[in-house]
Amino acid sequence: MEGACPLITAHTKLLAVLGYPVRHSLSPLIHNAALRHDGLEYVYVALEVEPAALPAAVEGLRALRIRGANITVPHKQQAASLVDRLDPLAARLGAVNTVVNEEGVLVGHNTDVAGFRAALRTLVREGAQGRRCVVAGAGGAARAVVAALVEDQAAEIAVFNRTYLRAQALCEEAREWGGSKCEPIDEQGLASVGPDADIVINATSVGLDPAVKGGPFPVDIVRSHQVVMDLVYGPEPTGLVRRARTRGAAAVDGLEMLVMQAADSYALWTGRRPSVDVMKAALIQAGE
């Protein structure tokens, strides 16, 4: 019955999110709300997995017959080498955020690209088409963001990363994904191109830990005309989002993307689309 809350029994299937850290994750909240709404006999849990233990944890999905898992920071790229098969998008990106256990065969998917594009469209109706973008990061989340910007036909993408060579390697790949201009930048380049960008995205984990001071972007690059997206989220707006709003920019954290990518993961595991409204309502209720 729709809306029923099934009992946990010996038949209950398990879903999980693997990350480090992961105790801040709101994924169990939104997925379990959708599962209850749909009356599906699943439970979704958060499992904290250190990087060295990820191979054993992924193999454990098969051994324990766990139906599927989300993969989050810092495991998305490593997970791509641990599954049995990759869907075309995950293979191209070399990053996995969703694993589906198909009768013992672990298949890696990437729902971050579609999730980011959907989240961006809540702020900019046409997405990144023809826009100048700056992305901080060169890891699994950043790769999905850059791929989404290329799909949207962004005019220019500048990638800033503390390890310049990683930003350079990402841009070299991105140029093969589509027609968008992609160039790596250092701190001096960020100060130069940042203020003229239309869209600014933090795709690093900076801000995930409240004890971390500062952020990937100096506040003085933010302008009122910009759209600022921080993929990090928490109980309060991130430092980047607060600073951007203070300067008049339209700014959101990662909650919208969290819900959008989660809906696609849910569909891969269960074969049905969840109610995005139910997922968002769970977030609102938790924040009250």
PDB file of C-alpha atoms in Angstrom:
ATOM      1  CA  MET A   1       0.000   0.000   0.000  1.00  0.00           C
ATOM      2  CA  GLU A   2       1.403   3.406  -0.971  1.00  0.00           C
ATOM      3  CA  GLY A   3       2.567   5.371   2.030  1.00  0.00           C
ATOM      4  CA  ALA A   4       2.852   2.288   4.224  1.00  0.00           C
ATOM      5  CA  CYS A   5       5.917   1.825   6.409  1.00  0.00           C
ATOM      6  CA  PRO A   6       6.964  -1.805   5.930  1.00  0.00           C
ATOM      7  CA  LEU A   7       8.438  -3.736   8.815  1.00  0.00           C
ATOM      8  CA  ILE A   8      12.103  -4.723   8.645  1.00  0.00           C
ATOM      9  CA  THR A   9      12.126  -8.479   8.096  1.00  0.00           C
ATOM     10  CA  ALA A  10      14.450 -11.171   6.807  1.00  0.00           C
ATOM     11  CA  HIS A  11      13.255 -10.181   3.315  1.00  0.00           C
ATOM     12  CA  THR A  12      14.218  -6.508   3.626  1.00  0.00           C
ATOM     13  CA  LYS A  13      16.753  -5.431   0.988  1.00  0.00           C
ATOM     14  CA  LEU A  14      19.634  -3.152   1.885  1.00  0.00           C
ATOM     15  CA  LEU A  15      20.889   0.036   0.213  1.00  0.00           C
ATOM     16  CA  ALA A  16      23.774   2.167   1.457  1.00  0.00           C
ATOM     17  CA  VAL A  17      26.034   5.150   0.950  1.00  0.00           C
ATOM     18  CA  LEU A  18      29.797   4.601   1.252  1.00  0.00           C
ATOM     19  CA  GLY A  19      31.937   7.611   2.129  1.00  0.00           C
ATOM     20  CA  TYR A  20      34.544   9.072   4.469  1.00  0.00           C
ATOM     21  CA  PRO A  21      33.358  11.051   6.307  1.00  0.00           C
ATOM     22  CA  VAL A  22      29.708  10.122   5.879  1.00  0.00           C
ATOM     23  CA  ARG A  23      27.949  10.803   9.198  1.00  0.00           C
ATOM     24  CA  HIS A  24      26.770  14.185   7.889  1.00  0.00           C
ATOM     25  CA  SER A  25      24.986  12.515   4.966  1.00  0.00           C
ATOM     26  CA  LEU A  26      21.300  13.243   4.410  1.00  0.00           C
ATOM     27  CA  SER A  27      20.998  10.441   1.852  1.00  0.00           C
ATOM     28  CA  PRO A  28      19.491   7.956   4.352  1.00  0.00           C
ATOM     29  CA  LEU A  29      16.864  10.546   5.278  1.00  0.00           C
ATOM     30  CA  ILE A  30      15.659  11.237   1.751  1.00  0.00           C
ATOM     31  CA  HIS A  31      15.891   7.674   0.436  1.00  0.00           C
ATOM     32  CA  ASN A  32      14.097   6.126   3.398  1.00  0.00           C
ATOM     33  CA  ALA A  33      11.359   8.751   3.123  1.00  0.00           C
ATOM     34  CA  ALA A  34      10.834   7.811  -0.535  1.00  0.00           C
ATOM     35  CA  LEU A  35      10.976   4.079   0.219  1.00  0.00           C
ATOM     36  CA  ARG A  36       8.335   4.437   2.933  1.00  0.00           C
ATOM     37  CA  HIS A  37       6.155   6.515   0.626  1.00  0.00           C
ATOM     38  CA  ASP A  38       6.370   3.827  -2.065  1.00  0.00           C
ATOM     39  CA  GLY A  39       5.901   0.967   0.418  1.00  0.00           C
ATOM     40  CA  LEU A  40       9.080  -0.757  -0.774  1.00  0.00           C
ATOM     41  CA  GLU A  41      10.826  -3.318   1.405  1.00  0.00           C
ATOM     42  CA  TYR A  42      14.230  -1.619   1.483  1.00  0.00           C
ATOM     43  CA  VAL A  43      16.322   0.153   4.103  1.00  0.00           C
ATOM     44  CA  TYR A  44      19.051   2.683   3.268  1.00  0.00           C
ATOM     45  CA  VAL A  45      21.999   3.180   5.663  1.00  0.00           C
ATOM     46  CA  ALA A  46      25.256   5.164   5.804  1.00  0.00           C
ATOM     47  CA  LEU A  47      28.503   3.195   6.030  1.00  0.00           C
ATOM     48  CA  GLU A  48      31.715   5.035   6.871  1.00  0.00           C
ATOM     49  CA  VAL A  49      34.539   3.485   4.844  1.00  0.00           C
ATOM     50  CA  GLU A  50      38.145   4.652   4.927  1.00  0.00           C
ATOM     51  CA  PRO A  51      39.854   4.762   1.499  1.00  0.00           C
ATOM     52  CA  ALA A  52      42.076   1.763   2.232  1.00  0.00           C
ATOM     53  CA  ALA A  53      39.005  -0.321   3.050  1.00  0.00           C
ATOM     54  CA  LEU A  54      37.012   0.586  -0.064  1.00  0.00           C
ATOM     55  CA  PRO A  55      37.970  -2.520  -2.101  1.00  0.00           C
ATOM     56  CA  ALA A  56      36.743  -4.784   0.695  1.00  0.00           C
ATOM     57  CA  ALA A  57      33.599  -2.689   1.149  1.00  0.00           C
ATOM     58  CA  VAL A  58      32.700  -2.839  -2.546  1.00  0.00           C
ATOM     59  CA  GLU A  59      33.291  -6.576  -2.596  1.00  0.00           C
ATOM     60  CA  GLY A  60      31.083  -6.749   0.479  1.00  0.00           C
ATOM     61  CA  LEU A  61      28.165  -5.399  -1.563  1.00  0.00           C
ATOM     62  CA  ARG A  62      28.338  -8.611  -3.580  1.00  0.00           C
ATOM     63  CA  ALA A  63      28.989 -10.925  -0.628  1.00  0.00           C
ATOM     64  CA  LEU A  64      26.093  -9.507   1.399  1.00  0.00           C
ATOM     65  CA  ARG A  65      23.788  -9.232  -1.637  1.00  0.00           C
ATOM     66  CA  ILE A  66      23.246  -5.538  -1.001  1.00  0.00           C
ATOM     67  CA  ARG A  67      21.092  -4.273  -3.849  1.00  0.00           C
ATOM     68  CA  GLY A  68      23.033  -1.076  -4.391  1.00  0.00           C
ATOM     69  CA  ALA A  69      25.029   1.796  -2.990  1.00  0.00           C
ATOM     70  CA  ASN A  70      25.828   5.425  -3.483  1.00  0.00           C
ATOM     71  CA  ILE A  71      29.524   6.302  -3.535  1.00  0.00           C
ATOM     72  CA  THR A  72      30.551   9.676  -2.170  1.00  0.00           C
ATOM     73  CA  VAL A  73      33.668  11.634  -1.177  1.00  0.00           C
ATOM     74  CA  PRO A  74      36.453  10.601  -1.529  1.00  0.00           C
ATOM     75  CA  HIS A  75      35.724   7.293  -3.272  1.00  0.00           C
ATOM     76  CA  LYS A  76      34.115   8.069  -6.647  1.00  0.00           C
ATOM     77  CA  GLN A  77      37.173   7.573  -8.836  1.00  0.00           C
ATOM     78  CA  GLN A  78      38.544   4.589  -6.925  1.00  0.00           C
ATOM     79  CA  ALA A  79      35.150   2.875  -7.120  1.00  0.00           C
ATOM     80  CA  ALA A  80      35.274   3.014 -10.912  1.00  0.00           C
ATOM     81  CA  SER A  81      38.152   0.531 -10.855  1.00  0.00           C
ATOM     82  CA  LEU A  82      36.457  -1.811  -8.377  1.00  0.00           C
ATOM     83  CA  VAL A  83      33.126  -2.639 -10.029  1.00  0.00           C
ATOM     84  CA  ASP A  84      32.635  -5.345 -12.646  1.00  0.00           C
ATOM     85  CA  ARG A  85      31.193  -3.118 -15.337  1.00  0.00           C
ATOM     86  CA  LEU A  86      30.705   0.594 -16.012  1.00  0.00           C
ATOM     87  CA  ASP A  87      27.868   2.233 -17.878  1.00  0.00           C
ATOM     88  CA  PRO A  88      29.099   4.443 -20.766  1.00  0.00           C
ATOM     89  CA  LEU A  89      28.939   7.729 -18.848  1.00  0.00           C
ATOM     90  CA  ALA A  90      30.720   6.386 -15.770  1.00  0.00           C
ATOM     91  CA  ALA A  91      33.356   4.817 -18.028  1.00  0.00           C
ATOM     92  CA  ARG A  92      33.953   8.115 -19.815  1.00  0.00           C
ATOM     93  CA  LEU A  93      34.247  10.031 -16.558  1.00  0.00           C
ATOM     94  CA  GLY A  94      36.170   7.397 -14.629  1.00  0.00           C
ATOM     95  CA  ALA A  95      33.922   8.190 -11.657  1.00  0.00           C
ATOM     96  CA  VAL A  96      31.075   6.248 -10.048  1.00  0.00           C
ATOM     97  CA  ASN A  97      28.483   7.547  -7.602  1.00  0.00           C
ATOM     98  CA  THR A  98      25.990   4.669  -7.871  1.00  0.00           C
ATOM     99  CA  VAL A  99      26.540   0.913  -7.823  1.00  0.00           C
ATOM    100  CA  VAL A 100      23.809  -1.558  -8.763  1.00  0.00           C
ATOM    101  CA  ASN A 101      24.173  -5.207  -7.767  1.00  0.00           C
ATOM    102  CA  GLU A 102      22.686  -7.151 -10.682  1.00  0.00           C
ATOM    103  CA  GLU A 103      22.589 -10.726  -9.398  1.00  0.00           C
ATOM    104  CA  GLY A 104      26.188 -10.554  -8.211  1.00  0.00           C
ATOM    105  CA  VAL A 105      27.486  -8.325 -11.022  1.00  0.00           C
ATOM    106  CA  LEU A 106      28.386  -4.857  -9.740  1.00  0.00           C
ATOM    107  CA  VAL A 107      27.596  -2.154 -12.302  1.00  0.00           C
ATOM    108  CA  GLY A 108      28.859   1.410 -11.835  1.00  0.00           C
ATOM    109  CA  HIS A 109      26.776   4.398 -12.889  1.00  0.00           C
ATOM    110  CA  ASN A 110      27.100   8.168 -12.577  1.00  0.00           C
ATOM    111  CA  THR A 111      23.924  10.100 -11.748  1.00  0.00           C
ATOM    112  CA  ASP A 112      25.844  13.229 -10.661  1.00  0.00           C
ATOM    113  CA  VAL A 113      25.891  14.659 -14.187  1.00  0.00           C
ATOM    114  CA  ALA A 114      22.117  14.662 -14.595  1.00  0.00           C
ATOM    115  CA  GLY A 115      21.700  15.720 -10.962  1.00  0.00           C
ATOM    116  CA  PHE A 116      23.942  18.742 -11.398  1.00  0.00           C
ATOM    117  CA  ARG A 117      22.246  19.811 -14.633  1.00  0.00           C
ATOM    118  CA  ALA A 118      18.823  19.605 -12.998  1.00  0.00           C
ATOM    119  CA  ALA A 119      20.007  21.550  -9.949  1.00  0.00           C
ATOM    120  CA  LEU A 120      21.572  24.274 -12.109  1.00  0.00           C
ATOM    121  CA  ARG A 121      18.307  24.702 -13.989  1.00  0.00           C
ATOM    122  CA  THR A 122      16.554  25.680 -10.772  1.00  0.00           C
ATOM    123  CA  LEU A 123      18.705  28.836 -10.908  1.00  0.00           C
ATOM    124  CA  VAL A 124      19.329  29.283 -14.644  1.00  0.00           C
ATOM    125  CA  ARG A 125      16.548  28.040 -16.921  1.00  0.00           C
ATOM    126  CA  GLU A 126      18.810  27.376 -19.907  1.00  0.00           C
ATOM    127  CA  GLY A 127      21.598  25.882 -17.821  1.00  0.00           C
ATOM    128  CA  ALA A 128      25.194  26.679 -18.708  1.00  0.00           C
ATOM    129  CA  GLN A 129      24.645  27.189 -22.444  1.00  0.00           C
ATOM    130  CA  GLY A 130      26.911  29.963 -23.706  1.00  0.00           C
ATOM    131  CA  ARG A 131      28.106  30.811 -20.198  1.00  0.00           C
ATOM    132  CA  ARG A 132      31.564  31.255 -18.702  1.00  0.00           C
ATOM    133  CA  CYS A 133      32.125  28.890 -15.786  1.00  0.00           C
ATOM    134  CA  VAL A 134      34.718  28.394 -13.067  1.00  0.00           C
ATOM    135  CA  VAL A 135      34.971  25.023 -11.312  1.00  0.00           C
ATOM    136  CA  ALA A 136      37.046  24.301  -8.212  1.00  0.00           C
ATOM    137  CA  GLY A 137      38.197  20.707  -7.977  1.00  0.00           C
ATOM    138  CA  ALA A 138      39.384  17.908 -10.232  1.00  0.00           C
ATOM    139  CA  GLY A 139      38.086  14.816  -8.430  1.00  0.00           C
ATOM    140  CA  GLY A 140      35.059  12.641  -9.083  1.00  0.00           C
ATOM    141  CA  ALA A 141      32.465  15.325  -8.356  1.00  0.00           C
ATOM    142  CA  ALA A 142      34.320  17.913 -10.431  1.00  0.00           C
ATOM    143  CA  ARG A 143      34.528  15.534 -13.374  1.00  0.00           C
ATOM    144  CA  ALA A 144      30.746  15.145 -13.306  1.00  0.00           C
ATOM    145  CA  VAL A 145      30.275  18.922 -13.108  1.00  0.00           C
ATOM    146  CA  VAL A 146      32.596  19.571 -16.046  1.00  0.00           C
ATOM    147  CA  ALA A 147      30.861  16.861 -18.083  1.00  0.00           C
ATOM    148  CA  ALA A 148      27.495  18.470 -17.310  1.00  0.00           C
ATOM    149  CA  LEU A 149      28.770  21.894 -18.366  1.00  0.00           C
ATOM    150  CA  VAL A 150      30.099  20.440 -21.617  1.00  0.00           C
ATOM    151  CA  GLU A 151      26.738  18.753 -22.279  1.00  0.00           C
ATOM    152  CA  ASP A 152      25.048  22.109 -21.667  1.00  0.00           C
ATOM    153  CA  GLN A 153      27.412  23.692 -24.216  1.00  0.00           C
ATOM    154  CA  ALA A 154      29.065  26.125 -21.833  1.00  0.00           C
ATOM    155  CA  ALA A 155      31.206  28.642 -23.719  1.00  0.00           C
ATOM    156  CA  GLU A 156      34.198  28.455 -21.384  1.00  0.00           C
ATOM    157  CA  ILE A 157      35.161  26.293 -18.409  1.00  0.00           C
ATOM    158  CA  ALA A 158      38.093  27.214 -16.172  1.00  0.00           C
ATOM    159  CA  VAL A 159      39.194  24.498 -13.741  1.00  0.00           C
ATOM    160  CA  PHE A 160      41.001  25.543 -10.571  1.00  0.00           C
ATOM    161  CA  ASN A 161      42.664  22.890  -8.422  1.00  0.00           C
ATOM    162  CA  ARG A 162      45.391  23.023  -5.798  1.00  0.00           C
ATOM    163  CA  THR A 163      47.220  20.420  -7.901  1.00  0.00           C
ATOM    164  CA  TYR A 164      47.460  22.190 -11.247  1.00  0.00           C
ATOM    165  CA  LEU A 165      48.375  19.037 -13.187  1.00  0.00           C
ATOM    166  CA  ARG A 166      45.081  17.379 -12.173  1.00  0.00           C
ATOM    167  CA  ALA A 167      43.142  20.368 -13.476  1.00  0.00           C
ATOM    168  CA  GLN A 168      45.171  20.231 -16.676  1.00  0.00           C
ATOM    169  CA  ALA A 169      44.441  16.516 -17.147  1.00  0.00           C
ATOM    170  CA  LEU A 170      40.702  17.047 -16.588  1.00  0.00           C
ATOM    171  CA  CYS A 171      40.568  19.826 -19.173  1.00  0.00           C
ATOM    172  CA  GLU A 172      42.424  17.695 -21.713  1.00  0.00           C
ATOM    173  CA  GLU A 173      39.726  15.038 -21.339  1.00  0.00           C
ATOM    174  CA  ALA A 174      36.898  17.583 -21.353  1.00  0.00           C
ATOM    175  CA  ARG A 175      37.979  18.915 -24.736  1.00  0.00           C
ATOM    176  CA  GLU A 176      37.234  15.455 -26.139  1.00  0.00           C
ATOM    177  CA  TRP A 177      33.744  15.423 -24.589  1.00  0.00           C
ATOM    178  CA  GLY A 178      32.382  18.376 -26.545  1.00  0.00           C
ATOM    179  CA  GLY A 179      32.957  21.834 -27.964  1.00  0.00           C
ATOM    180  CA  SER A 180      33.335  23.849 -24.753  1.00  0.00           C
ATOM    181  CA  LYS A 181      36.644  25.590 -24.196  1.00  0.00           C
ATOM    182  CA  CYS A 182      38.265  24.165 -21.038  1.00  0.00           C
ATOM    183  CA  GLU A 183      41.444  25.546 -19.490  1.00  0.00           C
ATOM    184  CA  PRO A 184      43.212  24.892 -16.174  1.00  0.00           C
ATOM    185  CA  ILE A 185      43.964  27.942 -14.037  1.00  0.00           C
ATOM    186  CA  ASP A 186      46.137  28.669 -11.018  1.00  0.00           C
ATOM    187  CA  GLU A 187      45.452  31.170  -8.221  1.00  0.00           C
ATOM    188  CA  GLN A 188      46.559  34.075 -10.393  1.00  0.00           C
ATOM    189  CA  GLY A 189      44.280  32.898 -13.184  1.00  0.00           C
ATOM    190  CA  LEU A 190      41.397  32.525 -10.737  1.00  0.00           C
ATOM    191  CA  ALA A 191      41.816  36.141  -9.645  1.00  0.00           C
ATOM    192  CA  SER A 192      41.771  37.157 -13.311  1.00  0.00           C
ATOM    193  CA  VAL A 193      38.886  35.121 -14.762  1.00  0.00           C
ATOM    194  CA  GLY A 194      36.826  34.578 -11.620  1.00  0.00           C
ATOM    195  CA  PRO A 195      35.105  37.973 -11.445  1.00  0.00           C
ATOM    196  CA  ASP A 196      33.970  37.727 -15.092  1.00  0.00           C
ATOM    197  CA  ALA A 197      32.502  34.224 -14.767  1.00  0.00           C
ATOM    198  CA  ASP A 198      28.758  33.686 -14.998  1.00  0.00           C
ATOM    199  CA  ILE A 199      28.689  30.475 -12.948  1.00  0.00           C
ATOM    200  CA  VAL A 200      31.033  29.550 -10.075  1.00  0.00           C
ATOM    201  CA  ILE A 201      31.015  25.985  -8.684  1.00  0.00           C
ATOM    202  CA  ASN A 202      32.797  24.444  -5.712  1.00  0.00           C
ATOM    203  CA  ALA A 203      33.195  20.748  -6.470  1.00  0.00           C
ATOM    204  CA  THR A 204      35.766  20.115  -3.732  1.00  0.00           C
ATOM    205  CA  SER A 205      35.080  18.804  -0.226  1.00  0.00           C
ATOM    206  CA  VAL A 206      36.313  22.050   1.347  1.00  0.00           C
ATOM    207  CA  GLY A 207      33.571  23.144   3.715  1.00  0.00           C
ATOM    208  CA  LEU A 208      32.455  19.595   4.471  1.00  0.00           C
ATOM    209  CA  ASP A 209      34.302  19.770   7.771  1.00  0.00           C
ATOM    210  CA  PRO A 210      33.172  22.831   9.791  1.00  0.00           C
ATOM    211  CA  ALA A 211      36.633  22.992  11.335  1.00  0.00           C
ATOM    212  CA  VAL A 212      38.161  23.841   7.946  1.00  0.00           C
ATOM    213  CA  LYS A 213      38.633  27.582   7.571  1.00  0.00           C
ATOM    214  CA  GLY A 214      38.289  29.433   4.311  1.00  0.00           C
ATOM    215  CA  GLY A 215      37.334  27.855   1.015  1.00  0.00           C
ATOM    216  CA  PRO A 216      38.435  27.287  -2.563  1.00  0.00           C
ATOM    217  CA  PHE A 217      37.423  30.761  -3.748  1.00  0.00           C
ATOM    218  CA  PRO A 218      38.564  34.126  -2.369  1.00  0.00           C
ATOM    219  CA  VAL A 219      35.419  36.117  -1.635  1.00  0.00           C
ATOM    220  CA  ASP A 220      36.534  39.051  -3.754  1.00  0.00           C
ATOM    221  CA  ILE A 221      36.032  37.129  -7.014  1.00  0.00           C
ATOM    222  CA  VAL A 222      32.275  36.837  -6.384  1.00  0.00           C
ATOM    223  CA  ARG A 223      30.045  39.382  -8.114  1.00  0.00           C
ATOM    224  CA  SER A 224      26.330  40.071  -7.830  1.00  0.00           C
ATOM    225  CA  HIS A 225      25.608  38.870 -11.383  1.00  0.00           C
ATOM    226  CA  GLN A 226      26.961  35.391 -10.716  1.00  0.00           C
ATOM    227  CA  VAL A 227      25.327  32.076  -9.944  1.00  0.00           C
ATOM    228  CA  VAL A 228      27.304  30.267  -7.230  1.00  0.00           C
ATOM    229  CA  MET A 229      26.863  26.560  -6.497  1.00  0.00           C
ATOM    230  CA  ASP A 230      28.560  24.706  -3.653  1.00  0.00           C
ATOM    231  CA  LEU A 231      28.238  20.925  -3.912  1.00  0.00           C
ATOM    232  CA  VAL A 232      28.906  20.694  -0.166  1.00  0.00           C
ATOM    233  CA  TYR A 233      25.851  20.830   2.091  1.00  0.00           C
ATOM    234  CA  GLY A 234      25.109  20.796   5.790  1.00  0.00           C
ATOM    235  CA  PRO A 235      22.585  21.938   8.392  1.00  0.00           C
ATOM    236  CA  GLU A 236      23.520  25.561   7.673  1.00  0.00           C
ATOM    237  CA  PRO A 237      24.543  27.301   4.431  1.00  0.00           C
ATOM    238  CA  THR A 238      28.221  26.781   3.652  1.00  0.00           C
ATOM    239  CA  GLY A 239      30.707  29.602   4.015  1.00  0.00           C
ATOM    240  CA  LEU A 240      30.864  30.049   0.247  1.00  0.00           C
ATOM    241  CA  VAL A 241      27.083  30.288  -0.055  1.00  0.00           C
ATOM    242  CA  ARG A 242      26.868  32.801   2.807  1.00  0.00           C
ATOM    243  CA  ARG A 243      29.624  34.975   1.351  1.00  0.00           C
ATOM    244  CA  ALA A 244      28.137  34.860  -2.145  1.00  0.00           C
ATOM    245  CA  ARG A 245      24.674  35.856  -0.929  1.00  0.00           C
ATOM    246  CA  THR A 246      26.196  38.718   1.050  1.00  0.00           C
ATOM    247  CA  ARG A 247      27.659  40.010  -2.196  1.00  0.00           C
ATOM    248  CA  GLY A 248      24.293  39.740  -3.987  1.00  0.00           C
ATOM    249  CA  ALA A 249      24.918  36.561  -5.979  1.00  0.00           C
ATOM    250  CA  ALA A 250      22.331  33.795  -6.415  1.00  0.00           C
ATOM    251  CA  ALA A 251      23.814  30.926  -4.414  1.00  0.00           C
ATOM    252  CA  VAL A 252      22.782  27.405  -3.398  1.00  0.00           C
ATOM    253  CA  ASP A 253      24.453  24.514  -1.633  1.00  0.00           C
ATOM    254  CA  GLY A 254      24.464  20.861  -2.667  1.00  0.00           C
ATOM    255  CA  LEU A 255      21.021  19.870  -1.365  1.00  0.00           C
ATOM    256  CA  GLU A 256      19.234  20.355  -4.691  1.00  0.00           C
ATOM    257  CA  MET A 257      21.827  18.263  -6.520  1.00  0.00           C
ATOM    258  CA  LEU A 258      21.676  15.684  -3.725  1.00  0.00           C
ATOM    259  CA  VAL A 259      17.959  15.155  -4.307  1.00  0.00           C
ATOM    260  CA  MET A 260      18.191  15.154  -8.106  1.00  0.00           C
ATOM    261  CA  GLN A 261      21.003  12.612  -8.333  1.00  0.00           C
ATOM    262  CA  ALA A 262      19.357  10.534  -5.587  1.00  0.00           C
ATOM    263  CA  ALA A 263      16.162  10.218  -7.620  1.00  0.00           C
ATOM    264  CA  ASP A 264      18.109   8.690 -10.512  1.00  0.00           C
ATOM    265  CA  SER A 265      19.975   6.284  -8.207  1.00  0.00           C
ATOM    266  CA  TYR A 266      16.688   5.221  -6.609  1.00  0.00           C
ATOM    267  CA  ALA A 267      15.234   4.435 -10.041  1.00  0.00           C
ATOM    268  CA  LEU A 268      18.256   2.294 -10.942  1.00  0.00           C
ATOM    269  CA  TRP A 269      17.834   0.199  -7.788  1.00  0.00           C
ATOM    270  CA  THR A 270      14.060  -0.107  -7.606  1.00  0.00           C
ATOM    271  CA  GLY A 271      12.870   0.296 -11.182  1.00  0.00           C
ATOM    272  CA  ARG A 272      10.566   3.181 -10.290  1.00  0.00           C
ATOM    273  CA  ARG A 273      10.904   6.951 -10.002  1.00  0.00           C
ATOM    274  CA  PRO A 274      10.630   8.332  -6.477  1.00  0.00           C
ATOM    275  CA  SER A 275       8.658  11.385  -5.490  1.00  0.00           C
ATOM    276  CA  VAL A 276      11.138  14.279  -5.483  1.00  0.00           C
ATOM    277  CA  ASP A 277       8.598  16.240  -3.453  1.00  0.00           C
ATOM    278  CA  VAL A 278       8.653  13.562  -0.741  1.00  0.00           C
ATOM    279  CA  MET A 279      12.463  13.657  -0.677  1.00  0.00           C
ATOM    280  CA  LYS A 280      12.497  17.461  -0.375  1.00  0.00           C
ATOM    281  CA  ALA A 281       9.788  17.397   2.293  1.00  0.00           C
ATOM    282  CA  ALA A 282      11.977  15.075   4.371  1.00  0.00           C
ATOM    283  CA  LEU A 283      14.796  17.619   4.191  1.00  0.00           C
ATOM    284  CA  ILE A 284      12.506  20.471   5.174  1.00  0.00           C
ATOM    285  CA  GLN A 285      11.102  18.521   8.107  1.00  0.00           C
ATOM    286  CA  ALA A 286      14.581  17.596   9.308  1.00  0.00           C
ATOM    287  CA  GLY A 287      15.627  21.252   9.225  1.00  0.00           C
ATOM    288  CA  GLU A 288      12.699  22.487  11.297  1.00  0.00           C
TER     289      GLU A 288
END
